GROMACS .gro file of N, CA and C in nm:
model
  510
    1UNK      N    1   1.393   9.280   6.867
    1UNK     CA    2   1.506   9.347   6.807
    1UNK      C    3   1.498   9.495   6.843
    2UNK      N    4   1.609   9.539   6.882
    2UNK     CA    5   1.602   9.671   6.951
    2UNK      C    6   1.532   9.778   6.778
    3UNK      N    7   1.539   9.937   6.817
    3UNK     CA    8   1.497   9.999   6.682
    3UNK      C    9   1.622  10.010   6.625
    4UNK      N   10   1.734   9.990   6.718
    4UNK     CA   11   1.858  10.079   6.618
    4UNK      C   12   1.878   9.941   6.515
    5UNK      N   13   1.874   9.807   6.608
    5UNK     CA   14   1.880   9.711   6.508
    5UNK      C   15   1.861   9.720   6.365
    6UNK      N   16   1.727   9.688   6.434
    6UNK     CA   17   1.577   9.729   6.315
    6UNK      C   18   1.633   9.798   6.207
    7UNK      N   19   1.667   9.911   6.234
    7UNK     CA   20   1.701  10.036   6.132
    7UNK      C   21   1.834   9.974   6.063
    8UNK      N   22   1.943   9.925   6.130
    8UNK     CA   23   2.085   9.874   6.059
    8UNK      C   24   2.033   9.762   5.970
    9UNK      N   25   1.945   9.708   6.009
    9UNK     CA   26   1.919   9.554   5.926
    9UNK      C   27   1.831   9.567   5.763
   10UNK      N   28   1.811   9.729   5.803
   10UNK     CA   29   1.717   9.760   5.644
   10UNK      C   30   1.782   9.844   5.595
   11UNK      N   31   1.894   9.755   5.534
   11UNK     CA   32   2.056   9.826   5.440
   11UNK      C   33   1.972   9.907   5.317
   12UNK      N   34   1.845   9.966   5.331
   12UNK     CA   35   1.805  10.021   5.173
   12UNK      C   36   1.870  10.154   5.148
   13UNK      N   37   1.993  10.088   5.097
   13UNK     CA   38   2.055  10.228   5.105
   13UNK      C   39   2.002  10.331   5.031
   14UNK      N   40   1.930  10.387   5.012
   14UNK     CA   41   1.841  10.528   4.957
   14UNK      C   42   1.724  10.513   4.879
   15UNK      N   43   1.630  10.550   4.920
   15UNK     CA   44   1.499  10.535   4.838
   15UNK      C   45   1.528  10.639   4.670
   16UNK      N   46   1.608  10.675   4.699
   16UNK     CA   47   1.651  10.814   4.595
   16UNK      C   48   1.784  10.692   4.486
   17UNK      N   49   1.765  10.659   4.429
   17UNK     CA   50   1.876  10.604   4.288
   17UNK      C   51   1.965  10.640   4.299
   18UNK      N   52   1.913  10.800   4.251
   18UNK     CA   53   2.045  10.942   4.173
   18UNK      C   54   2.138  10.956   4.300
   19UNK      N   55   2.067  10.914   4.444
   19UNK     CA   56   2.170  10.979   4.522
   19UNK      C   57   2.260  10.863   4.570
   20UNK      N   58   2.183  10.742   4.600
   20UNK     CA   59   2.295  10.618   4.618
   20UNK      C   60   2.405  10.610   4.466
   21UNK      N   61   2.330  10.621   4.343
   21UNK     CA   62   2.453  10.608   4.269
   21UNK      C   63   2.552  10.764   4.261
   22UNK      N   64   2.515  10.807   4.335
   22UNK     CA   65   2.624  10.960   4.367
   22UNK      C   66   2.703  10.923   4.455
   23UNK      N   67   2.641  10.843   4.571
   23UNK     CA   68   2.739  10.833   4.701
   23UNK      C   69   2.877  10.692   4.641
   24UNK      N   70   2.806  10.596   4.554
   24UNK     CA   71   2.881  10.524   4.579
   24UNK      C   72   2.963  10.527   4.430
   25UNK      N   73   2.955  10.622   4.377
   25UNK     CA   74   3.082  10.695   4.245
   25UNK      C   75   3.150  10.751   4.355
   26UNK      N   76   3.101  10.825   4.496
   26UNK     CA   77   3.235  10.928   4.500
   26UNK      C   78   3.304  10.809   4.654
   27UNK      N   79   3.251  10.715   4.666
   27UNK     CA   80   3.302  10.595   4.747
   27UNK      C   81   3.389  10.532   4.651
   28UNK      N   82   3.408  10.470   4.564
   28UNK     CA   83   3.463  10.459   4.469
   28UNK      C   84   3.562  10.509   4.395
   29UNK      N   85   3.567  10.678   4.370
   29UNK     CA   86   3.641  10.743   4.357
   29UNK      C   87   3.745  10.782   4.501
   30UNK      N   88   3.712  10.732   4.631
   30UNK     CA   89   3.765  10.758   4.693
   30UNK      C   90   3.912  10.660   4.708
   31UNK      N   91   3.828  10.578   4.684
   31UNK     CA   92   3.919  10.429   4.719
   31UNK      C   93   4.004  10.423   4.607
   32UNK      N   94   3.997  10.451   4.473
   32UNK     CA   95   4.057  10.446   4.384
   32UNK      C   96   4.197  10.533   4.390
   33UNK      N   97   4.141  10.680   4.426
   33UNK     CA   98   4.280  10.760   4.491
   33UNK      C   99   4.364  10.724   4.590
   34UNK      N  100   4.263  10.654   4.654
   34UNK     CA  101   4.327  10.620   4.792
   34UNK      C  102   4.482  10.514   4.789
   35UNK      N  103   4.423  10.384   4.700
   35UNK     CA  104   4.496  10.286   4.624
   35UNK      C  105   4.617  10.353   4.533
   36UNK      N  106   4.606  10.463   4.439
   36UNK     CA  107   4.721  10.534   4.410
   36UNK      C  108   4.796  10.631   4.479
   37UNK      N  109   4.741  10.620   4.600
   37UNK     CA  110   4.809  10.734   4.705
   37UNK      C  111   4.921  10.646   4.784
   38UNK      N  112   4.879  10.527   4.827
   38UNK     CA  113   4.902  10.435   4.884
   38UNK      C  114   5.038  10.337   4.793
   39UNK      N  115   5.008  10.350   4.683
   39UNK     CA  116   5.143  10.325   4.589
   39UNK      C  117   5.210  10.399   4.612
   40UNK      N  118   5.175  10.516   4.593
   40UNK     CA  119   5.323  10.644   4.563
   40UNK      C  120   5.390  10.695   4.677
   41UNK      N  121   5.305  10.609   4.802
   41UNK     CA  122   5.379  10.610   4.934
   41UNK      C  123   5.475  10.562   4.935
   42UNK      N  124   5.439  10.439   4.914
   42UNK     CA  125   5.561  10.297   4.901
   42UNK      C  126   5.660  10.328   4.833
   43UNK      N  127   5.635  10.405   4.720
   43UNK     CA  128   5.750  10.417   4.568
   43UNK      C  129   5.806  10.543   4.657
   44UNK      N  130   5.777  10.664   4.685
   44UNK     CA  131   5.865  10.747   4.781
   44UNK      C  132   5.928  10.694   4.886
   45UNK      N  133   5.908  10.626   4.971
   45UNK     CA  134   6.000  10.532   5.078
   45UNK      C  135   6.055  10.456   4.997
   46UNK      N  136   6.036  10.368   4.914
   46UNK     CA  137   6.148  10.251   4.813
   46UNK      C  138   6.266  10.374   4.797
   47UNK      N  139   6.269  10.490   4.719
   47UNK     CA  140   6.355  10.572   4.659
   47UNK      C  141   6.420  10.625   4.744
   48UNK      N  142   6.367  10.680   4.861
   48UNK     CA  143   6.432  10.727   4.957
   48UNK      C  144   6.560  10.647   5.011
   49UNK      N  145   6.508  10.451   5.036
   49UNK     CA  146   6.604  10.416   5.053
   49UNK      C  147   6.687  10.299   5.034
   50UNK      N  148   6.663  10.315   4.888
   50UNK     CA  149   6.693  10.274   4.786
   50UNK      C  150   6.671  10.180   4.742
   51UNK      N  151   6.542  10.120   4.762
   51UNK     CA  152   6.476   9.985   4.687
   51UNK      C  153   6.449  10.017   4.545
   52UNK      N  154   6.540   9.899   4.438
   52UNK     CA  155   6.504   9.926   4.322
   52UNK      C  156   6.356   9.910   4.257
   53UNK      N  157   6.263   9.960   4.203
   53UNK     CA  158   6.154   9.962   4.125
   53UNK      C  159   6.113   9.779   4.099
   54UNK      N  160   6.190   9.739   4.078
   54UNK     CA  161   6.162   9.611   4.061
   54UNK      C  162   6.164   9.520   4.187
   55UNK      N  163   6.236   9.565   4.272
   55UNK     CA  164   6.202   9.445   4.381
   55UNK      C  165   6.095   9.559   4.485
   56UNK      N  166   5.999   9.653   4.509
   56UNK     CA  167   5.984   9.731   4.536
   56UNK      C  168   5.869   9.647   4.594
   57UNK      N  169   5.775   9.585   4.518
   57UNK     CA  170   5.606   9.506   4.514
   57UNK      C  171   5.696   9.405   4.633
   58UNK      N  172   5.807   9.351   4.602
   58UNK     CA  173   5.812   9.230   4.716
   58UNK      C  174   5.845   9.266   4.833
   59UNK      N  175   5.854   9.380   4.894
   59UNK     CA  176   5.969   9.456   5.011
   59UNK      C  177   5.828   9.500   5.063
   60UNK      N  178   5.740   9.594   4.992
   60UNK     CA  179   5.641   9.663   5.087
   60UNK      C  180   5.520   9.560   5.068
   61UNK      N  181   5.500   9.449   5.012
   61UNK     CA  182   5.381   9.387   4.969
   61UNK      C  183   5.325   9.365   5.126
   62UNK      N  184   5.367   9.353   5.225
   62UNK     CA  185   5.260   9.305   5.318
   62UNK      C  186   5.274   9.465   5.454
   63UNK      N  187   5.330   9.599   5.362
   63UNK     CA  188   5.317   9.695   5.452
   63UNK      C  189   5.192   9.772   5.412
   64UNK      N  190   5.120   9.789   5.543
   64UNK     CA  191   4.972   9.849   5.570
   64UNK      C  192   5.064  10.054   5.524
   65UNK      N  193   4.944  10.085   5.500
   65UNK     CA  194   4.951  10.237   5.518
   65UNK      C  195   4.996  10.263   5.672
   66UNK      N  196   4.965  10.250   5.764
   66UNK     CA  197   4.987  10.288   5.908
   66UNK      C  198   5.159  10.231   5.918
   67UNK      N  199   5.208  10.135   5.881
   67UNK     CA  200   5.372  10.103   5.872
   67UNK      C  201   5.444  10.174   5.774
   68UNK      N  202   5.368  10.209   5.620
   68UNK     CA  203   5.449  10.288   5.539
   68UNK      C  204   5.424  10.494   5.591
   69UNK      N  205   5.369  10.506   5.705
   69UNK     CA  206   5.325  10.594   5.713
   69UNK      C  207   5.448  10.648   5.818
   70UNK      N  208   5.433  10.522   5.940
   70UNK     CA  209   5.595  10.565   5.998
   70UNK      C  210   5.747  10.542   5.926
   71UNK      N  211   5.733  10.449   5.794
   71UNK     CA  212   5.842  10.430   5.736
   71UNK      C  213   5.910  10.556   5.688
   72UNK      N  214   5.785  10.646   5.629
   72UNK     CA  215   5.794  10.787   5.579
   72UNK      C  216   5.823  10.849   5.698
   73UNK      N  217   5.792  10.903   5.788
   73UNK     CA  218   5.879  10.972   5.884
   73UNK      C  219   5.990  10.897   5.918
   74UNK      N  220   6.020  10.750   5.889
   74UNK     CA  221   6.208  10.779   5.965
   74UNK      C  222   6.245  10.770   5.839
   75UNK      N  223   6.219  10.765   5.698
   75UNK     CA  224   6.283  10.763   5.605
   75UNK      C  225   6.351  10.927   5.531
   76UNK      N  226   6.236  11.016   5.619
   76UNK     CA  227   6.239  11.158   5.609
   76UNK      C  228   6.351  11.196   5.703
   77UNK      N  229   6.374  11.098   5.776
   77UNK     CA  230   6.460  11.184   5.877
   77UNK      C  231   6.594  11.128   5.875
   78UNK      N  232   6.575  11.040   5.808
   78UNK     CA  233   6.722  10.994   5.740
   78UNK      C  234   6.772  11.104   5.589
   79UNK      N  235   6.672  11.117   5.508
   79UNK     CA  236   6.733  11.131   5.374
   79UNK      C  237   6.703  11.338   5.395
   80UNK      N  238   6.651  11.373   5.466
   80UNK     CA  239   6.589  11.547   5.453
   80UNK      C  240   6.739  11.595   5.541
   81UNK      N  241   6.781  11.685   5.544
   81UNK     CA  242   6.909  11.757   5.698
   81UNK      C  243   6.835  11.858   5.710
   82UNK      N  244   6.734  11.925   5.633
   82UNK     CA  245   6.705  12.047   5.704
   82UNK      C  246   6.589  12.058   5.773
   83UNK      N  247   6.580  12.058   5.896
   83UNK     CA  248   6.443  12.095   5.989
   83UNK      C  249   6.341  12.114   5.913
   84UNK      N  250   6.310  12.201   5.824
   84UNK     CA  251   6.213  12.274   5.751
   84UNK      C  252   6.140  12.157   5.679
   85UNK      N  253   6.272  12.057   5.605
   85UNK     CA  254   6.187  11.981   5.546
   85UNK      C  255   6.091  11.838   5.636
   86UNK      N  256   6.209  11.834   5.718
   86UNK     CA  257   6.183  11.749   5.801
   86UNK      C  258   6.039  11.743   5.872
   87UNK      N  259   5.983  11.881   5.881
   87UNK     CA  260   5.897  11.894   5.943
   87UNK      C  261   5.766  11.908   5.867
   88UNK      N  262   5.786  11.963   5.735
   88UNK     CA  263   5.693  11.952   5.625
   88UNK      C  264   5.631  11.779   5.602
   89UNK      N  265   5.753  11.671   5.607
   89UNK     CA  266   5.728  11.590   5.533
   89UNK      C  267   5.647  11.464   5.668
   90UNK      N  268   5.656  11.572   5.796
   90UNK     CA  269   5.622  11.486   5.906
   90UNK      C  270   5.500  11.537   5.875
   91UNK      N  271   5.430  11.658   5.883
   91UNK     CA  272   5.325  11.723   5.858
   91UNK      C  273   5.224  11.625   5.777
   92UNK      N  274   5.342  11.599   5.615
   92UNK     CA  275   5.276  11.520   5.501
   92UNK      C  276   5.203  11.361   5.588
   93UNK      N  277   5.290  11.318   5.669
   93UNK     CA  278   5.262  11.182   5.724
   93UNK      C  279   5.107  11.185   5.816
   94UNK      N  280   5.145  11.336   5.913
   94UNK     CA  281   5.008  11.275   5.992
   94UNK      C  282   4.885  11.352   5.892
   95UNK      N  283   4.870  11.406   5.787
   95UNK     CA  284   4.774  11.407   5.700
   95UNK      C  285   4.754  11.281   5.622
   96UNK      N  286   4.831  11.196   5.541
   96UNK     CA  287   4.831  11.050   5.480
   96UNK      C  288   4.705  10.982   5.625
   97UNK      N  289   4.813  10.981   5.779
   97UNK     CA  290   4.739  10.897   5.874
   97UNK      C  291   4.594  10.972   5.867
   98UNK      N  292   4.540  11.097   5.850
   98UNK     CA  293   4.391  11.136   5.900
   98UNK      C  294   4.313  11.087   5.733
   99UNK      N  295   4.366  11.083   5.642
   99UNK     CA  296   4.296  11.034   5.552
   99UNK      C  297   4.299  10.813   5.537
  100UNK      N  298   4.388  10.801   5.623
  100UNK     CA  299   4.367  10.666   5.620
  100UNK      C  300   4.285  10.622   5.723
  101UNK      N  301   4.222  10.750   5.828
  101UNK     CA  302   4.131  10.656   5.930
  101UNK      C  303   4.044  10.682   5.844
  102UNK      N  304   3.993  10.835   5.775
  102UNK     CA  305   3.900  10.817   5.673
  102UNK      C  306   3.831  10.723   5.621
  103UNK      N  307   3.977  10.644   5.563
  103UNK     CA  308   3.966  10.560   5.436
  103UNK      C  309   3.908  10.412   5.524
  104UNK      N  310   3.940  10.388   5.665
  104UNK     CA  311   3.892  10.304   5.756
  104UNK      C  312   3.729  10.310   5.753
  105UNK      N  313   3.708  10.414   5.785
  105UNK     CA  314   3.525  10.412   5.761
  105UNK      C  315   3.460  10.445   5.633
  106UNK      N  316   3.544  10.459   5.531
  106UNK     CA  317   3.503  10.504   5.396
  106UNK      C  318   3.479  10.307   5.359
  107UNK      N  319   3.569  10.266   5.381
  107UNK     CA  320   3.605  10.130   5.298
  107UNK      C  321   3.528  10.021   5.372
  108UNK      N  322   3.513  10.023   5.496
  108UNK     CA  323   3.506   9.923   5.613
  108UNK      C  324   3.343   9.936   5.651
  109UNK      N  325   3.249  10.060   5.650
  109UNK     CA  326   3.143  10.110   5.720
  109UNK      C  327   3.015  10.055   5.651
  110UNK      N  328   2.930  10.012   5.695
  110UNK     CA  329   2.772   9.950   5.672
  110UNK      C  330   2.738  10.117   5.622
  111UNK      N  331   2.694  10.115   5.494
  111UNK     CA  332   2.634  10.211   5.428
  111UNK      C  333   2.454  10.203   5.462
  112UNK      N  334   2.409  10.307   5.531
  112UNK     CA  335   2.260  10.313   5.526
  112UNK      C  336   2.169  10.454   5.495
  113UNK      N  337   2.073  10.438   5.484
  113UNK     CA  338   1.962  10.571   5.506
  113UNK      C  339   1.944  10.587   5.679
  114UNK      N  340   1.919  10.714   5.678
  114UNK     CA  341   1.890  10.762   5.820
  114UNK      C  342   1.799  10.878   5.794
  115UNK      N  343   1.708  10.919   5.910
  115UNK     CA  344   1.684  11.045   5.885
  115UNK      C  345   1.742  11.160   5.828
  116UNK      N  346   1.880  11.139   5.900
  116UNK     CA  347   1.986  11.232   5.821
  116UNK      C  348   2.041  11.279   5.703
  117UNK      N  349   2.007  11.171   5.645
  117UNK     CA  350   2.062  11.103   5.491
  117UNK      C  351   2.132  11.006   5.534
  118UNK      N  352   2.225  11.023   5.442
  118UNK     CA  353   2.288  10.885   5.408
  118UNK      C  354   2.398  10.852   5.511
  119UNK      N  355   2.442  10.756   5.598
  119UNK     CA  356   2.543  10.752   5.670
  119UNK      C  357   2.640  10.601   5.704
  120UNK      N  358   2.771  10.651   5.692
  120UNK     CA  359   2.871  10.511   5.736
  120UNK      C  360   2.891  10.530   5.835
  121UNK      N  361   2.843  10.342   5.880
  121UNK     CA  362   2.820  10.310   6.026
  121UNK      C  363   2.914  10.224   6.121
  122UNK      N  364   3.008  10.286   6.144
  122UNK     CA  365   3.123  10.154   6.201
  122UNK      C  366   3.153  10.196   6.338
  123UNK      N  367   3.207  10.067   6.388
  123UNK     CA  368   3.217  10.037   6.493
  123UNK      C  369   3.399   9.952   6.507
  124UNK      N  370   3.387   9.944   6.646
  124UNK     CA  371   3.555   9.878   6.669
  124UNK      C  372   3.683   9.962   6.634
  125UNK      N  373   3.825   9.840   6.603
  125UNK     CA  374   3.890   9.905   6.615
  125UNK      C  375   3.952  10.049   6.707
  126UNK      N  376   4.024  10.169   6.605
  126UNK     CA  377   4.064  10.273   6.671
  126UNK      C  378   3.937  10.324   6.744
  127UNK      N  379   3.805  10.308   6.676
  127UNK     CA  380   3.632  10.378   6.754
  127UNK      C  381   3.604  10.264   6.824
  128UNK      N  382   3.620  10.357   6.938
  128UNK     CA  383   3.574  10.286   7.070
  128UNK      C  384   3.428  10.248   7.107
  129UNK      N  385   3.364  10.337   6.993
  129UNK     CA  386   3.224  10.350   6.990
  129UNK      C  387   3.165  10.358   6.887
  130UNK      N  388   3.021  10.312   6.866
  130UNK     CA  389   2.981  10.311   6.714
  130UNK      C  390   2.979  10.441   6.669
  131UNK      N  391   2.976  10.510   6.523
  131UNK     CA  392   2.998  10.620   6.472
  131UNK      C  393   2.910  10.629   6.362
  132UNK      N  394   2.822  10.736   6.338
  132UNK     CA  395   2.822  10.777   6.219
  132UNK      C  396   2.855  10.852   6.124
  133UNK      N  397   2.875  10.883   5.998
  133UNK     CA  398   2.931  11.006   5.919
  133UNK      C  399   2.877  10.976   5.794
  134UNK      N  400   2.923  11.121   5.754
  134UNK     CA  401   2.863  11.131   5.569
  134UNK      C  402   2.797  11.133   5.573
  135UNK      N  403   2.703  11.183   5.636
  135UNK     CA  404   2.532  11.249   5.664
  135UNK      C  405   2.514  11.320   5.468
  136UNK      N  406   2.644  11.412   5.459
  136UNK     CA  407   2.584  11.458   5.333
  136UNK      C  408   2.682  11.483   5.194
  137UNK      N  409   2.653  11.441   5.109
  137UNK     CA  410   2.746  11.360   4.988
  137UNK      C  411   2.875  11.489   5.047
  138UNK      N  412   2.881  11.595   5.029
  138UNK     CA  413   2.966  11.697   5.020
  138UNK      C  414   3.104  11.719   5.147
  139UNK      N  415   3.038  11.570   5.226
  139UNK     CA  416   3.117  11.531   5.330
  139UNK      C  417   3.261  11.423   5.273
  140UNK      N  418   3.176  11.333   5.214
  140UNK     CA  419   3.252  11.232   5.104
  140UNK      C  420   3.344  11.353   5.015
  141UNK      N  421   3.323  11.452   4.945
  141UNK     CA  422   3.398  11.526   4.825
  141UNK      C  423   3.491  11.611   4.924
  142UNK      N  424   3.466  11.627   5.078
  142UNK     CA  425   3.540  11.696   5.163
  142UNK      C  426   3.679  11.584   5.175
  143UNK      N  427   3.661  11.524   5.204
  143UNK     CA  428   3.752  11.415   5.188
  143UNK      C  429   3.862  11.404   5.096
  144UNK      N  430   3.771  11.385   5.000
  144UNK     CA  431   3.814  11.333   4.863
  144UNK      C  432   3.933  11.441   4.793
  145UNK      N  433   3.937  11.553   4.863
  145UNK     CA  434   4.026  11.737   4.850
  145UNK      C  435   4.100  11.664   4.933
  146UNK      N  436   4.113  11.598   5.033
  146UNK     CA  437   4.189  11.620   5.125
  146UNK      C  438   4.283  11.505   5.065
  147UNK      N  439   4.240  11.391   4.987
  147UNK     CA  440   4.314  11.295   4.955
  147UNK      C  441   4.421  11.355   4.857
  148UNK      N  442   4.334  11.451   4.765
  148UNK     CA  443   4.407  11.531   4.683
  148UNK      C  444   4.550  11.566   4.725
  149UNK      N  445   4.470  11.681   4.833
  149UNK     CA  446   4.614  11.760   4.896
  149UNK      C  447   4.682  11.669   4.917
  150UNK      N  448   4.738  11.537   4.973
  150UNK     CA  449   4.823  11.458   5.025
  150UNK      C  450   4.880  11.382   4.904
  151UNK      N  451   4.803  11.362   4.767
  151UNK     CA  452   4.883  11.355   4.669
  151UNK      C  453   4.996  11.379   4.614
  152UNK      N  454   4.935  11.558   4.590
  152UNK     CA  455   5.022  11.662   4.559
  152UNK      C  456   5.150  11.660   4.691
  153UNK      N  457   5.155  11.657   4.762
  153UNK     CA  458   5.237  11.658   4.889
  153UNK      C  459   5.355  11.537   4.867
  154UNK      N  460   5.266  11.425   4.798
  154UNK     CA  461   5.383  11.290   4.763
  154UNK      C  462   5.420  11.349   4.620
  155UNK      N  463   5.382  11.364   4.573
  155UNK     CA  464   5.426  11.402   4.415
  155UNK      C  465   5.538  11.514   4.446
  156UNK      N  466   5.562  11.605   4.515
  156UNK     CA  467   5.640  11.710   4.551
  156UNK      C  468   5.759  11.639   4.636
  157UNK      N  469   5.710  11.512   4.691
  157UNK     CA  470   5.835  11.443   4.761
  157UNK      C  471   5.899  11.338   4.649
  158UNK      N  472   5.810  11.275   4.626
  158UNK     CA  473   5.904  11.173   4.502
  158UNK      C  474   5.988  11.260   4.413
  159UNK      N  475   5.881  11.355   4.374
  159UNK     CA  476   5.994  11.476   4.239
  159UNK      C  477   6.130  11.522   4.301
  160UNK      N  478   6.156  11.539   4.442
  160UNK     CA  479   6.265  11.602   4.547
  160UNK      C  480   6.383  11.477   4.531
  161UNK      N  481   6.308  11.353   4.554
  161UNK     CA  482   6.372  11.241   4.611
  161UNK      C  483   6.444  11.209   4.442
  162UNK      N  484   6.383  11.210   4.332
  162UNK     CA  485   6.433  11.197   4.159
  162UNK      C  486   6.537  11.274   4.186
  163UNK      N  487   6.533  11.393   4.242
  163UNK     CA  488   6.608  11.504   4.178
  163UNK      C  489   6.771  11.490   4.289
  164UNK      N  490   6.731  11.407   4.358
  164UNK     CA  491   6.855  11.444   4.444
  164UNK      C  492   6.822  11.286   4.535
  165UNK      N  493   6.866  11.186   4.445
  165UNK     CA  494   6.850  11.062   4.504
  165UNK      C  495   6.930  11.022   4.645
  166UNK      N  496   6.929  10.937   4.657
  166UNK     CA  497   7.031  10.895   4.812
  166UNK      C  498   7.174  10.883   4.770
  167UNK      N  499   7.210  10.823   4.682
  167UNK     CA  500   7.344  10.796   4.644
  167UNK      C  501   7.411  10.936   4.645
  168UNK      N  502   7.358  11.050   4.533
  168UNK     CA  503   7.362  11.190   4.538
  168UNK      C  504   7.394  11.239   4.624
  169UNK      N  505   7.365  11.216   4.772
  169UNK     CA  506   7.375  11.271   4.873
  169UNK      C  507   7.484  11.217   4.982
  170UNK      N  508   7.564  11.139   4.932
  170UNK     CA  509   7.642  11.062   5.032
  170UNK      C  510   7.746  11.121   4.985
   0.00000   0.00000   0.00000
């Protein structure tokens, strides 16, 4: 068995407790935002164009983040007329997409110890090559701001989209 094997096959993820149960609260906390980020995507595209609240779960139920992500840019470019916003809310999209490859190796990645510390280990897909990251918890909470910001960014679009629905605008 080669060493890198070796090393992937002894999942002990941290000789340290305090720090595996640190990494995998803020793994956890990631995914949890992530999952309400990922709603309020859907519910801003439903409103935008005009899926009622109730049939809303059956319309996007089998759309990935990466489809509601372009839905949001042509749904922006249907319901926004002014450049400014247009371009803000494209902005909002390819931030959603850099926190959903994130969320690809956050959710998807063989958690191990390394010399380094702690690191998620994935392979395939969009990485053409195996990868590591999150060497250090404060990498995970780097993230976890960034999920933030893209919150606040949907919360500022749904509140726009309440205030001045589609019908409103015709």
């Amino acid at each position: 068995m080669s060493e890198e094997m070796e090393e992937l096959s002894q999942i002990a993820f941290s000789a340290d407790p305090a720090l595996t149960e640190e990494y995998y609260a803020a793994i956890g906390r990631f995914i949890a935002r992530f999952s309400t980020m990922e709603l309020m995507l859907k519910a801003c595209i439903a409103r935008m164009v005009s899926v009622e609240p109730h049939y809303r779960d059956a319309v996007f139920a089998e759309m990935t983040v990466a489809s509601a992500i372009r839905g949001l840019r042509t749904a922006s470019q249907i319901f926004f007329t002014e450049d400014v916003d247009r371009k803000k809310f494209d902005a909002l999209a390819s931030s959603i997409h850099g926190v959903n490859m994130e969320r690809i190796v956050i959710a998807h990645a063989t958690w191990y110890e390394t010399e380094k510390g702690i690191a998620a280990y994935k392979a395939g897909g969009e990485y053409l090559k195996l990868q590591s990251k999150y060497y250090d918890i404060a990498d995970l909470y780097r993230v976890i701001e960034k999920l933030t910001v893209v919150q606040r960014g949907l919360d500022e679009l749904f509140l726009r989209v309440v205030i001045s629905p589609p019908s409103a605008r015709r």
